[in-house]
Amino acid sequence: MFRSLNDKQSQRSLVNLTINGMLVTAPQGQTVWAAMALAGETTTRLSPVTFKARSAYCAMGVCFECMVEINGMPNQQACLFEVKEGMAVRSQKITEQTSLLTSSEITPSDAISMLAENVGGHHG
Amino acid sequence: MADNLTAPSFNNSYDIAIIGAGPAGMSAAITATKAGARVVVLDDKPRSGGQIYRNVDASPLANSAVLGEDYLKGKQITAAFKRSAAEHICGVNVWHVGNNGEVLFSLEGETQRLTARQIIVATGAMERPFPIPGWHLPGVMSAGSAQVMLKSDGLVSDGAVFAGTGPLLYLIVAQYLRLGVKVKALVDTTPKTNYVRSMSEIAGALSASAMLIKGLGLMNEIRKSGTQVYRFADNLQVMGSDTAAGVSFCVSGNSHEIVSDHVFLHQGVIPNLNMTRALGVQHHWCEQQLCWKPTTNSWGQSSQSFVSVAGDSSGIVGADSAAAMGRICALGQLVSLGLMSEQQAVTEAAEDQRFMARQQRFRRFIDCLYRPIDQHRKPTDENTVVCRCEERTVKDLKQGFAQGGRDPNQLKSQTRCGMGPCQGRMCGHTVSELLADWRNEPVADVGYYRLRTPMRLVTLQELSRFTDVAPAVTPSIIHSTKSSSSGKGSSLEEKPQ
Ligand SMILES: Cc1cc2nc3c(=O)[nH]c(=O)nc-3n(C[C@H](O)[C@H](O)[C@H](O)COP(=O)(O)OP(=O)(O)OC[C@H]3O[C@@H](n4cnc5c(N)ncnc54)[C@H](O)[C@@H]3O)c2cc1C
Ligand code: FES
């Protein structure tokens, strides 16, 4: 398990957030993934085929293993986001939408026309 | 202007937009602004510094000196960058760069837009994927991630196993040890043959002997600490079914097992390719570094004349050369912009070019010594996961290959390998190399995935706003290849259009 060296934590102000419903205090500026690791809540998402638990791998925005739900919004990379007061973080169970939007099978124009079909009412 | 942490008030148009605020991007910005160019630097981190100098101005550690003097050196460059007239927009993901110089990026879930006449891609490196049995299990992370968590948040993990090869691996272990963090074992997969082969490059390394001595010093530091070190290991596997339980490996045919619930893997770094790939610039396979690289001229200019590539995103050069390349790219673009005469640029670039030539000799030695073994790059075990996002194994890929998936794009449409959210970052190199073996042809002929915008995750909300905001996506990117994945024809490297 990860631990904090705690060196300068007292100098940073603290924020309150929840991780899978559990109340957690974390220093301002900490990444969501670090807060999860310290809380022992290391499952970020489930793998799309076998639904096995996955966890952060690269901690630098490359592997997308750390996708979680932040304030109800899925597909957020926990290693790139910083904690905020009142933030609600959850391990995520869905993966489909993400592959839709980033798949190189789908061009932005496709995505936009799909959007126009699906959420056409909201814009344009 | 730099390190603007509140909502930035950026202009709409610039002479040069630089993506990445590591040593390459920061140096480019300093040089370009000095000559009067209007420059914006975009980076997805909250602070400037890039990978090596991450958080150097705001370390969570009481004594950041344990990270080494190479790290502290970063303070000079971040300070010069902050003094420069460059605008720094931090904490933003750049997800589209168009042929018309349009740059789209997400800022707190909102898409913003600016344009620039010239682009410098300085997006750095990522760690080479390590596709061995069990590498996808929770508890396995890259060794770089251990360093990222240390530099960013002051987090450490006691009793972990570090395995693999390369200077960064030893650096991170040494940084842990200096902090009194217990390391269960270092499993070094550098093979004996690499030591022999690299001897032919030793003369080059001696010309950069300070770096060589530093590297040897790290190994000494680790040995003296009493940490268990296994050398010449191969057949590395992660044990465990649902989470990591440790590693197994062989040394001279004898098997070993080490129990630990944290395993950190590393076998070098490769360029972060997704931006140059999505821009459609020409790339080539580099056999020395076993990676794809954007093809550039001596000014770092790519096959699309308005795009230059600096630092590790152009091929692995290390922090000092990255800074030198950033300056050289900036000089080249100043000439293109008419802000500097070619003669002046040549004069100003001379010293950096000499420096880089010296470094390249050292790099050849390093690349030779720490060349990761085939077994750990081209998995043969059928159940090893290659594509983590879509959970595609060696077996799945072999099936796809048998059914006609002969190049990465065809294989992708056959198997979904490379289709997930990481956009092939974690499987692309493995797939190129595996296919080359299976076809018995050079990797250069096999090619890589065709990539497009968006280069990063964007939300539905962002995309929908973006349709309102701008006609943004350039036609060449939209029109290219819905058909690419239907896989007709050539597997050759795409040429720039
Ligand atoms: C995890 C890791 C740790 C490393 N640690 C060391 C070390 O301790 N010592 C050492 O000598 N070398 C280290 N390296 C090697 C390192 O790549 C170089 O030494 C040096 O940092 C290269 O400088 P650069 O400017 O080319 O890129 P980087 O320093 O990597 O800077 C690139 C920047 O671009 C940003 N970026 C990338 N894509 C986007 C995008 N789409 N939108 C916005 N921003 C983006 C990145 O977040 C990063 O801040 C490390 C590499 C990695 C991957
Ligand atoms: S851990 Fe890899 S993207 Fe966050």
JSON list of C-alpha atoms in Angstrom, two decimals, chain A residues 60 62, chain B residues 51 122-128 269-273 311-316:
[
{"chain": "A", "resi": 60, "resn": "MET", "atom": "CA", "xyz": [0.94, 10.11, -16.18]},
{"chain": "A", "resi": 62, "resn": "VAL", "atom": "CA", "xyz": [-1.01, 7.57, -20.99]},
{"chain": "B", "resi": 51, "resn": "GLN", "atom": "CA", "xyz": [8.55, 14.69, -16.62]},
{"chain": "B", "resi": 122, "resn": "ALA", "atom": "CA", "xyz": [7.25, 18.89, -27.32]},
{"chain": "B", "resi": 123, "resn": "THR", "atom": "CA", "xyz": [5.04, 16.27, -25.72]},
{"chain": "B", "resi": 124, "resn": "GLY", "atom": "CA", "xyz": [7.88, 14.17, -24.35]},
{"chain": "B", "resi": 125, "resn": "ALA", "atom": "CA", "xyz": [8.12, 10.46, -23.79]},
{"chain": "B", "resi": 126, "resn": "MET", "atom": "CA", "xyz": [6.15, 7.66, -22.23]},
{"chain": "B", "resi": 127, "resn": "GLU", "atom": "CA", "xyz": [7.46, 4.44, -20.77]},
{"chain": "B", "resi": 128, "resn": "ARG", "atom": "CA", "xyz": [7.78, 1.52, -23.13]},
{"chain": "B", "resi": 269, "resn": "VAL", "atom": "CA", "xyz": [11.01, 5.21, -22.69]},
{"chain": "B", "resi": 270, "resn": "ILE", "atom": "CA", "xyz": [9.66, 5.85, -26.20]},
{"chain": "B", "resi": 271, "resn": "PRO", "atom": "CA", "xyz": [8.33, 9.01, -27.86]},
{"chain": "B", "resi": 272, "resn": "ASN", "atom": "CA", "xyz": [4.79, 10.07, -27.07]},
{"chain": "B", "resi": 273, "resn": "LEU", "atom": "CA", "xyz": [3.53, 9.73, -30.64]},
{"chain": "B", "resi": 311, "resn": "GLY", "atom": "CA", "xyz": [12.75, 16.72, -27.21]},
{"chain": "B", "resi": 312, "resn": "ASP", "atom": "CA", "xyz": [11.79, 13.17, -26.38]},
{"chain": "B", "resi": 313, "resn": "SER", "atom": "CA", "xyz": [8.69, 13.28, -28.60]},
{"chain": "B", "resi": 314, "resn": "SER", "atom": "CA", "xyz": [11.09, 13.31, -31.56]},
{"chain": "B", "resi": 315, "resn": "GLY", "atom": "CA", "xyz": [13.11, 10.30, -30.33]},
{"chain": "B", "resi": 316, "resn": "ILE", "atom": "CA", "xyz": [14.67, 9.71, -26.92]}
]
